[in-house]
GROMACS .gro file of C-alpha atoms in nm:
model
  406
    1MET     CA    1   0.815  -0.420   4.154
    2GLU     CA    2   0.569  -0.542   3.882
    3GLN     CA    3   0.255  -0.723   3.957
    4TYR     CA    4   0.151  -1.043   3.788
    5LYS     CA    5  -0.172  -1.249   3.781
    6ILE     CA    6  -0.129  -1.622   3.806
    7ASP     CA    7  -0.309  -1.795   3.529
    8ARG     CA    8  -0.241  -2.160   3.609
    9LEU     CA    9  -0.031  -2.415   3.805
   10GLY     CA   10   0.258  -2.585   3.631
   11HIS     CA   11   0.365  -2.949   3.657
   12GLN     CA   12   0.632  -2.851   3.916
   13GLY     CA   13   0.373  -2.674   4.136
   14ASP     CA   14   0.478  -2.321   4.046
   15GLY     CA   15   0.214  -2.053   3.973
   16ILE     CA   16   0.250  -1.941   3.596
   17ALA     CA   17   0.174  -1.589   3.485
   18GLU     CA   18   0.170  -1.450   3.129
   19GLY     CA   19   0.522  -1.452   2.986
   20PRO     CA   20   0.563  -1.705   3.102
   21VAL     CA   21   0.673  -1.594   3.456
   22TYR     CA   22   0.703  -1.871   3.705
   23VAL     CA   23   0.616  -1.792   4.078
   24PRO     CA   24   0.695  -2.064   4.334
   25GLY     CA   25   0.426  -2.096   4.602
   26ALA     CA   26   0.158  -1.905   4.403
   27LEU     CA   27  -0.184  -2.026   4.314
   28PRO     CA   28  -0.410  -1.951   4.004
   29GLY     CA   29  -0.612  -1.631   4.034
   30GLU     CA   30  -0.359  -1.464   4.276
   31ILE     CA   31  -0.195  -1.127   4.223
   32VAL     CA   32   0.166  -1.138   4.313
   33GLN     CA   33   0.456  -0.890   4.334
   34GLY     CA   34   0.832  -0.953   4.337
   35THR     CA   35   1.164  -0.930   4.177
   36LEU     CA   36   1.187  -1.087   3.825
   37ASP     CA   37   1.495  -1.291   3.778
   38GLY     CA   38   1.498  -1.424   3.411
   39SER     CA   39   1.152  -1.608   3.406
   40VAL     CA   40   1.125  -1.667   3.775
   41LEU     CA   41   0.970  -1.422   4.020
   42ARG     CA   42   1.179  -1.404   4.343
   43ASP     CA   43   1.072  -1.293   4.683
   44ALA     CA   44   0.709  -1.306   4.561
   45LYS     CA   45   0.458  -1.136   4.796
   46ILE     CA   46   0.091  -1.235   4.754
   47ILE     CA   47  -0.114  -0.916   4.696
   48GLU     CA   48  -0.448  -1.084   4.649
   49PRO     CA   49  -0.465  -1.440   4.776
   50SER     CA   50  -0.669  -1.725   4.626
   51SER     CA   51  -0.965  -1.865   4.817
   52ASP     CA   52  -0.785  -2.202   4.776
   53ARG     CA   53  -0.486  -2.076   4.989
   54VAL     CA   54  -0.472  -2.237   5.325
   55ARG     CA   55  -0.215  -2.235   5.614
   56PRO     CA   56   0.033  -2.515   5.555
   57PRO     CA   57  -0.018  -2.800   5.808
   58CYS     CA   58   0.350  -2.846   5.851
   59SER     CA   59   0.578  -2.594   6.027
   60HIS     CA   60   0.854  -2.673   5.770
   61ALA     CA   61   0.643  -2.600   5.467
   62LYS     CA   62   0.829  -2.269   5.374
   63SER     CA   63   1.180  -2.412   5.390
   64CYS     CA   64   1.154  -2.788   5.315
   65GLY     CA   65   1.166  -2.906   4.955
   66GLY     CA   66   0.975  -3.229   5.028
   67CYS     CA   67   0.629  -3.085   4.964
   68GLN     CA   68   0.524  -2.834   4.692
   69LEU     CA   69   0.147  -2.787   4.760
   70GLN     CA   70   0.083  -2.755   5.133
   71HIS     CA   71  -0.035  -2.391   5.083
   72ALA     CA   72  -0.319  -2.523   4.869
   73SER     CA   73  -0.655  -2.666   4.993
   74ASP     CA   74  -0.708  -3.037   4.970
   75ASP     CA   75  -0.995  -2.983   4.721
   76PHE     CA   76  -0.788  -2.773   4.494
   77VAL     CA   77  -0.487  -3.028   4.489
   78ALA     CA   78  -0.731  -3.312   4.411
   79LYS     CA   79  -0.906  -3.127   4.135
   80TRP     CA   80  -0.563  -3.017   3.984
   81LYS     CA   81  -0.413  -3.360   3.993
   82MET     CA   82  -0.709  -3.501   3.809
   83GLU     CA   83  -0.693  -3.224   3.558
   84VAL     CA   84  -0.317  -3.307   3.509
   85VAL     CA   85  -0.431  -3.649   3.402
   86GLU     CA   86  -0.711  -3.533   3.187
   87ARG     CA   87  -0.472  -3.281   3.009
   88ALA     CA   88  -0.219  -3.560   2.936
   89LEU     CA   89  -0.499  -3.774   2.786
   90ALA     CA   90  -0.642  -3.484   2.591
   91ALA     CA   91  -0.305  -3.423   2.421
   92HIS     CA   92  -0.360  -3.757   2.254
   93GLY     CA   93  -0.720  -3.698   2.179
   94ILE     CA   94  -0.848  -3.924   2.464
   95THR     CA   95  -1.141  -3.871   2.684
   96THR     CA   96  -1.282  -4.125   2.936
   97GLN     CA   97  -1.465  -4.157   3.266
   98MET     CA   98  -1.254  -4.008   3.548
   99ARG     CA   99  -1.320  -4.166   3.882
  100PRO     CA  100  -1.280  -3.955   4.205
  101ILE     CA  101  -0.929  -3.923   4.320
  102LEU     CA  102  -0.819  -4.137   4.628
  103THR     CA  103  -0.576  -3.951   4.846
  104SER     CA  104  -0.350  -4.107   5.134
  105PRO     CA  105  -0.376  -3.951   5.470
  106ALA     CA  106  -0.116  -3.733   5.635
  107GLN     CA  107   0.173  -3.892   5.815
  108SER     CA  108   0.118  -4.227   5.613
  109ARG     CA  109   0.445  -4.238   5.393
  110ARG     CA  110   0.606  -4.569   5.504
  111ARG     CA  111   0.932  -4.496   5.335
  112ALA     CA  112   1.151  -4.184   5.315
  113ALA     CA  113   1.492  -4.113   5.172
  114PHE     CA  114   1.655  -3.894   5.437
  115SER     CA  115   1.980  -3.687   5.371
  116ALA     CA  116   2.237  -3.646   5.634
  117LYS     CA  117   2.560  -3.440   5.681
  118ARG     CA  118   2.813  -3.434   5.948
  119THR     CA  119   2.861  -3.104   6.140
  120LYS     CA  120   3.140  -2.983   6.361
  121LYS     CA  121   2.984  -3.149   6.669
  122ALA     CA  122   2.743  -3.420   6.548
  123ALA     CA  123   2.519  -3.437   6.232
  124ILE     CA  124   2.200  -3.318   6.092
  125ALA     CA  125   1.933  -3.533   5.904
  126GLY     CA  126   1.621  -3.451   5.730
  127PHE     CA  127   1.532  -3.325   5.367
  128HIS     CA  128   1.690  -3.073   5.144
  129LYS     CA  129   1.595  -2.708   5.169
  130LYS     CA  130   1.392  -2.583   4.868
  131GLN     CA  131   1.605  -2.554   4.565
  132SER     CA  132   1.908  -2.625   4.758
  133ASP     CA  133   2.150  -2.900   4.864
  134ILE     CA  134   2.145  -2.784   5.222
  135VAL     CA  135   2.009  -3.041   5.453
  136ILE     CA  136   1.750  -2.914   5.712
  137ALA     CA  137   1.599  -3.082   6.013
  138ILE     CA  138   1.228  -3.170   5.983
  139PRO     CA  139   1.114  -3.283   6.334
  140ASN     CA  140   0.752  -3.192   6.278
  141CYS     CA  141   0.707  -3.345   5.934
  142GLN     CA  142   0.332  -3.417   5.865
  143LEU     CA  143   0.411  -3.641   5.563
  144VAL     CA  144   0.616  -3.935   5.696
  145HIS     CA  145   0.473  -4.211   5.926
  146PRO     CA  146   0.586  -4.148   6.277
  147ASP     CA  147   0.773  -4.478   6.306
  148VAL     CA  148   0.982  -4.370   6.012
  149MET     CA  149   1.038  -4.032   6.172
  150ALA     CA  150   1.157  -4.197   6.473
  151ALA     CA  151   1.469  -4.326   6.287
  152LEU     CA  152   1.607  -3.967   6.236
  153PRO     CA  153   1.838  -3.999   6.543
  154LEU     CA  154   1.982  -4.314   6.402
  155VAL     CA  155   2.029  -4.148   6.058
  156GLU     CA  156   2.231  -3.878   6.232
  157GLU     CA  157   2.443  -4.142   6.403
  158LEU     CA  158   2.508  -4.316   6.070
  159ALA     CA  159   2.632  -3.981   5.921
  160VAL     CA  160   2.876  -3.944   6.222
  161VAL     CA  161   3.020  -4.300   6.189
  162GLY     CA  162   2.996  -4.353   5.820
  163GLY     CA  163   2.978  -4.013   5.642
  164SER     CA  164   3.248  -3.771   5.531
  165ARG     CA  165   3.270  -3.409   5.641
  166LYS     CA  166   3.228  -3.289   5.282
  167GLY     CA  167   2.964  -3.518   5.143
  168GLU     CA  168   2.625  -3.634   5.257
  169ILE     CA  169   2.472  -3.980   5.300
  170SER     CA  170   2.122  -4.084   5.187
  171VAL     CA  171   1.937  -4.320   5.408
  172LEU     CA  172   1.627  -4.486   5.270
  173VAL     CA  173   1.402  -4.592   5.565
  174THR     CA  174   1.120  -4.837   5.518
  175LEU     CA  175   0.869  -4.931   5.759
  176THR     CA  176   0.796  -5.310   5.738
  177ASP     CA  177   0.575  -5.533   5.938
  178ASN     CA  178   0.854  -5.631   6.165
  179GLY     CA  179   1.063  -5.324   6.202
  180LEU     CA  180   1.260  -5.068   5.999
  181ASP     CA  181   1.463  -5.156   5.694
  182LEU     CA  182   1.756  -4.905   5.629
  183SER     CA  183   1.947  -4.876   5.293
  184VAL     CA  184   2.252  -4.634   5.312
  185SER     CA  185   2.436  -4.489   5.014
  186GLY     CA  186   2.706  -4.224   4.975
  187GLY     CA  187   2.901  -4.330   5.281
  188LYS     CA  188   3.257  -4.439   5.325
  189PRO     CA  189   3.367  -4.787   5.226
  190MET     CA  190   3.255  -5.076   5.445
  191ASP     CA  191   3.530  -5.212   5.675
  192ASP     CA  192   3.538  -5.430   5.980
  193ALA     CA  193   3.524  -5.145   6.221
  194LEU     CA  194   3.229  -4.982   6.060
  195ARG     CA  195   3.039  -5.322   6.044
  196ILE     CA  196   3.091  -5.363   6.422
  197THR     CA  197   2.958  -5.010   6.483
  198LEU     CA  198   2.659  -5.069   6.252
  199SER     CA  199   2.586  -5.392   6.446
  200ASP     CA  200   2.578  -5.198   6.771
  201LEU     CA  201   2.348  -4.930   6.630
  202THR     CA  202   2.119  -5.178   6.478
  203ARG     CA  203   2.066  -5.352   6.816
  204LYS     CA  204   2.028  -5.025   6.992
  205HIS     CA  205   1.757  -4.898   6.759
  206ASN     CA  206   1.575  -5.243   6.704
  207ILE     CA  207   1.628  -5.230   6.335
  208ALA     CA  208   1.543  -5.541   6.130
  209ARG     CA  209   1.807  -5.490   5.852
  210ILE     CA  210   2.065  -5.228   5.753
  211SER     CA  211   2.230  -5.231   5.405
  212TRP     CA  212   2.540  -5.026   5.299
  213ASP     CA  213   2.562  -4.950   4.930
  214ASP     CA  214   2.334  -5.244   4.862
  215GLU     CA  215   2.542  -5.485   5.081
  216ILE     CA  216   2.357  -5.623   5.372
  217ALA     CA  217   2.577  -5.514   5.664
  218LEU     CA  218   2.349  -5.678   5.936
  219GLN     CA  219   2.020  -5.852   5.932
  220ARG     CA  220   1.862  -5.918   6.269
  221GLU     CA  221   1.563  -6.068   6.091
  222LYS     CA  222   1.427  -6.047   5.735
  223PRO     CA  223   1.205  -5.740   5.694
  224ILE     CA  224   0.861  -5.855   5.592
  225LEU     CA  225   0.588  -5.686   5.394
  226ARG     CA  226   0.259  -5.878   5.337
  227LEU     CA  227   0.140  -5.857   4.991
  228GLY     CA  228  -0.202  -6.019   4.977
  229ASN     CA  229  -0.159  -6.352   5.157
  230ALA     CA  230   0.213  -6.375   5.099
  231PRO     CA  231   0.496  -6.243   5.327
  232VAL     CA  232   0.757  -6.080   5.118
  233SER     CA  233   1.109  -5.983   5.216
  234PRO     CA  234   1.222  -5.729   4.950
  235PRO     CA  235   1.577  -5.677   4.863
  236PRO     CA  236   1.757  -5.358   4.981
  237GLY     CA  237   1.614  -5.043   4.826
  238ALA     CA  238   1.347  -5.233   4.621
  239PHE     CA  239   1.059  -5.036   4.488
  240LEU     CA  240   0.756  -5.022   4.715
  241GLN     CA  241   0.432  -4.832   4.699
  242ALA     CA  242   0.462  -4.521   4.917
  243THR     CA  243   0.166  -4.573   5.152
  244LYS     CA  244  -0.048  -4.870   5.253
  245ASP     CA  245  -0.364  -4.675   5.147
  246GLY     CA  246  -0.220  -4.595   4.809
  247GLU     CA  247  -0.116  -4.960   4.754
  248ALA     CA  248  -0.460  -5.083   4.862
  249ALA     CA  249  -0.637  -4.843   4.612
  250LEU     CA  250  -0.415  -4.947   4.336
  251VAL     CA  251  -0.462  -5.321   4.402
  252ALA     CA  252  -0.840  -5.297   4.440
  253ALA     CA  253  -0.853  -5.114   4.093
  254VAL     CA  254  -0.627  -5.376   3.937
  255GLN     CA  255  -0.840  -5.664   4.079
  256GLU     CA  256  -1.156  -5.501   3.963
  257ILE     CA  257  -1.022  -5.473   3.606
  258VAL     CA  258  -0.880  -5.835   3.590
  259GLY     CA  259  -1.217  -5.951   3.725
  260SER     CA  260  -1.262  -6.333   3.697
  261GLY     CA  261  -0.970  -6.383   3.457
  262LYS     CA  262  -0.800  -6.719   3.521
  263ARG     CA  263  -0.467  -6.654   3.355
  264VAL     CA  264  -0.288  -6.313   3.411
  265ALA     CA  265   0.040  -6.169   3.317
  266ASP     CA  266   0.189  -5.899   3.550
  267LEU     CA  267   0.456  -5.705   3.365
  268PHE     CA  268   0.715  -5.493   3.563
  269ALA     CA  269   0.584  -5.711   3.857
  270GLY     CA  270   0.838  -5.581   4.122
  271CYS     CA  271   0.813  -5.788   4.435
  272GLY     CA  272   0.456  -5.888   4.369
  273THR     CA  273   0.243  -5.586   4.466
  274PHE     CA  274  -0.012  -5.702   4.214
  275ALA     CA  275   0.100  -6.053   4.118
  276LEU     CA  276   0.056  -6.199   4.478
  277PRO     CA  277  -0.290  -6.059   4.552
  278LEU     CA  278  -0.410  -6.167   4.201
  279ALA     CA  279  -0.253  -6.525   4.258
  280GLU     CA  280  -0.533  -6.574   4.519
  281LYS     CA  281  -0.778  -6.629   4.230
  282ALA     CA  282  -0.564  -6.666   3.903
  283GLU     CA  283  -0.256  -6.815   3.768
  284VAL     CA  284  -0.004  -6.548   3.721
  285LEU     CA  285   0.300  -6.503   3.507
  286ALA     CA  286   0.504  -6.238   3.697
  287VAL     CA  287   0.770  -6.070   3.475
  288GLU     CA  288   1.039  -5.837   3.630
  289GLY     CA  289   1.374  -5.729   3.515
  290ASP     CA  290   1.543  -5.722   3.853
  291LYS     CA  291   1.645  -6.071   3.952
  292ALA     CA  292   1.661  -5.996   4.326
  293MET     CA  293   1.296  -5.868   4.323
  294THR     CA  294   1.199  -6.173   4.120
  295HIS     CA  295   1.352  -6.397   4.381
  296ALA     CA  296   1.178  -6.221   4.660
  297LEU     CA  297   0.844  -6.241   4.472
  298GLU     CA  298   0.890  -6.615   4.429
  299GLU     CA  299   0.992  -6.676   4.789
  300GLY     CA  300   0.686  -6.483   4.901
  301TRP     CA  301   0.460  -6.691   4.687
  302ARG     CA  302   0.614  -7.017   4.819
  303GLN     CA  303   0.534  -6.907   5.176
  304GLY     CA  304   0.187  -6.768   5.080
  305LYS     CA  305  -0.137  -6.931   5.175
  306ASN     CA  306  -0.397  -7.069   4.933
  307LEU     CA  307  -0.236  -6.917   4.621
  308LYS     CA  308  -0.260  -7.053   4.273
  309LYS     CA  309   0.037  -7.122   4.045
  310LEU     CA  310   0.275  -6.827   4.002
  311THR     CA  311   0.543  -6.835   3.747
  312PRO     CA  312   0.822  -6.579   3.800
  313LEU     CA  313   1.039  -6.464   3.509
  314ALA     CA  314   1.346  -6.247   3.524
  315ARG     CA  315   1.340  -6.054   3.195
  316ASP     CA  316   1.424  -5.707   3.069
  317LEU     CA  317   1.097  -5.589   2.914
  318PHE     CA  318   1.266  -5.278   2.762
  319ARG     CA  319   1.509  -5.488   2.551
  320ASN     CA  320   1.317  -5.798   2.535
  321PRO     CA  321   0.938  -5.740   2.556
  322LEU     CA  322   0.686  -6.025   2.572
  323LEU     CA  323   0.563  -6.100   2.227
  324PRO     CA  324   0.207  -6.154   2.109
  325ASP     CA  325   0.238  -6.529   2.099
  326GLU     CA  326   0.357  -6.523   2.459
  327LEU     CA  327   0.049  -6.324   2.565
  328ALA     CA  328  -0.205  -6.518   2.360
  329LYS     CA  329  -0.334  -6.742   2.642
  330MET     CA  330  -0.379  -6.458   2.887
  331ASP     CA  331  -0.723  -6.342   2.993
  332ALA     CA  332  -0.594  -6.026   3.137
  333LEU     CA  333  -0.272  -5.816   3.164
  334VAL     CA  334  -0.134  -5.589   3.430
  335ILE     CA  335   0.137  -5.349   3.338
  336ASP     CA  336   0.310  -5.105   3.575
  337PRO     CA  337   0.625  -4.960   3.421
  338PRO     CA  338   0.871  -4.703   3.548
  339ARG     CA  339   0.821  -4.331   3.478
  340ALA     CA  340   0.950  -4.372   3.125
  341GLY     CA  341   0.653  -4.590   3.037
  342ALA     CA  342   0.679  -4.916   2.831
  343GLU     CA  343   0.689  -4.812   2.468
  344ALA     CA  344   0.852  -5.124   2.339
  345GLN     CA  345   0.633  -5.358   2.550
  346VAL     CA  346   0.319  -5.170   2.453
  347ALA     CA  347   0.388  -5.192   2.090
  348GLN     CA  348   0.380  -5.575   2.133
  349ILE     CA  349   0.074  -5.574   2.344
  350ALA     CA  350  -0.097  -5.365   2.068
  351LYS     CA  351  -0.044  -5.659   1.837
  352SER     CA  352  -0.201  -5.905   2.085
  353ASN     CA  353  -0.569  -5.999   2.148
  354VAL     CA  354  -0.549  -5.981   2.546
  355PRO     CA  355  -0.904  -5.874   2.619
  356VAL     CA  356  -0.832  -5.666   2.931
  357ILE     CA  357  -0.550  -5.456   3.047
  358ALA     CA  358  -0.491  -5.286   3.383
  359HIS     CA  359  -0.245  -5.018   3.310
  360VAL     CA  360  -0.082  -4.853   3.625
  361SER     CA  361   0.142  -4.561   3.590
  362CYS     CA  362   0.319  -4.283   3.797
  363ASN     CA  363   0.365  -4.059   3.496
  364PRO     CA  364   0.045  -3.924   3.331
  365THR     CA  365   0.238  -3.825   3.025
  366THR     CA  366   0.365  -4.173   2.933
  367PHE     CA  367   0.047  -4.329   3.049
  368ALA     CA  368  -0.141  -4.118   2.784
  369ARG     CA  369   0.114  -4.199   2.518
  370ASP     CA  370   0.090  -4.569   2.582
  371CYS     CA  371  -0.283  -4.568   2.605
  372GLY     CA  372  -0.288  -4.385   2.277
  373THR     CA  373  -0.088  -4.664   2.112
  374LEU     CA  374  -0.336  -4.928   2.252
  375ILE     CA  375  -0.648  -4.739   2.143
  376ALA     CA  376  -0.504  -4.703   1.797
  377ALA     CA  377  -0.468  -5.082   1.796
  378GLY     CA  378  -0.835  -5.152   1.894
  379TYR     CA  379  -0.855  -5.093   2.265
  380GLN     CA  380  -1.079  -4.851   2.453
  381LEU     CA  381  -0.993  -4.673   2.780
  382ASP     CA  382  -1.313  -4.745   2.986
  383TRP     CA  383  -1.217  -4.548   3.299
  384VAL     CA  384  -0.925  -4.395   3.487
  385GLN     CA  385  -0.867  -4.401   3.873
  386THR     CA  386  -0.631  -4.133   4.003
  387VAL     CA  387  -0.449  -4.222   4.327
  388ASP     CA  388  -0.255  -3.957   4.532
  389GLN     CA  389  -0.021  -4.134   4.773
  390PHE     CA  390   0.234  -3.853   4.725
  391ARG     CA  391   0.030  -3.603   4.925
  392TRP     CA  392   0.114  -3.229   4.895
  393SER     CA  393   0.354  -3.310   4.604
  394THR     CA  394   0.308  -3.276   4.236
  395HIS     CA  395   0.333  -3.653   4.172
  396VAL     CA  396   0.026  -3.840   4.073
  397GLU     CA  397  -0.050  -4.214   3.995
  398VAL     CA  398  -0.321  -4.356   3.777
  399VAL     CA  399  -0.484  -4.694   3.694
  400GLY     CA  400  -0.651  -4.732   3.347
  401CYS     CA  401  -0.892  -5.000   3.249
  402LEU     CA  402  -0.842  -5.088   2.888
  403THR     CA  403  -1.064  -5.344   2.704
  404LYS     CA  404  -1.035  -5.488   2.345
  405ARG     CA  405  -1.312  -5.354   2.120
  406LYS     CA  406  -1.521  -5.625   1.969
   0.00000   0.00000   0.00000
């Protein structure tokens, strides 16, 4: 067996040695030994550990594929995630002020997509084993909120009554203000017998709503999330920030950037994570491609307290971006696109004169690309706030403050 020294950490959380040789679970500076399989070192043994190596806080860390970085210290992960953002920006020749990272606490994830498979006698529910489609139980998970973890017995029951012996079901469990909201996919087709069974299970486990392949099977009461001063009932499976702490950090950064702006456009608005808090002080144009989320946002605004005018608009911003004349009257702009970024929309924003932009992203690579486009058009990136609400994972979110140069 050959030995290798780990030079750096890759975007997937693997240690990388010269070659490149990829070593899952290794940290920079470590000397490792194992069996080389192509470009991957299998059965790696740590010969000289890094001072940043710690004992994983979760008993499932070695087997579960849900977390990639539990073996690294919190300080190391925080520094590494900020460096990921800095490197993405540097690839486009961008430097800026980097604010300290804000990390969500353990056991704070308010939604989780559990997998479940039937067994000979019952079912097993949890996450996938590392680099495998095998479902493993994770009763001591340190990532997910305890109230969401409490749904695992129900997820197993759902696999028994609605799953096949060969396939698996996926159950997205969301913690709302008035109970759990479950969205099931991959199960057998809905029929009357299954609907009755789901009704019994929902009452037994005190679930607010359960959906089956996007169809609401039973709703005891509308699941509610409070966004600012507005109660919102999101459609099944709708996008939601992963933790309350992460959401609060992102909203605070966006509010700071928007400042005293009186007219704000929120693009890729979802169910109103930013639009509704902003409506407490500004008139908001909230644009979202998903009509169900647009409807939920509007209903939340109508039931909110002391909110200014909010105009919801269902529009595909990838195919039909807002044009400069539509943005002309805006004092500020919020943009929070999916991982692919918003190349078409950013191209139109670059032609506008919106003075301030709050750019939120879950992908530093496309964030940097889109910021580069705006900078070339006369904006400057004043600062970046890194937010880590996907603790122990390789995911990272950012908010950037862009202002038009005078």
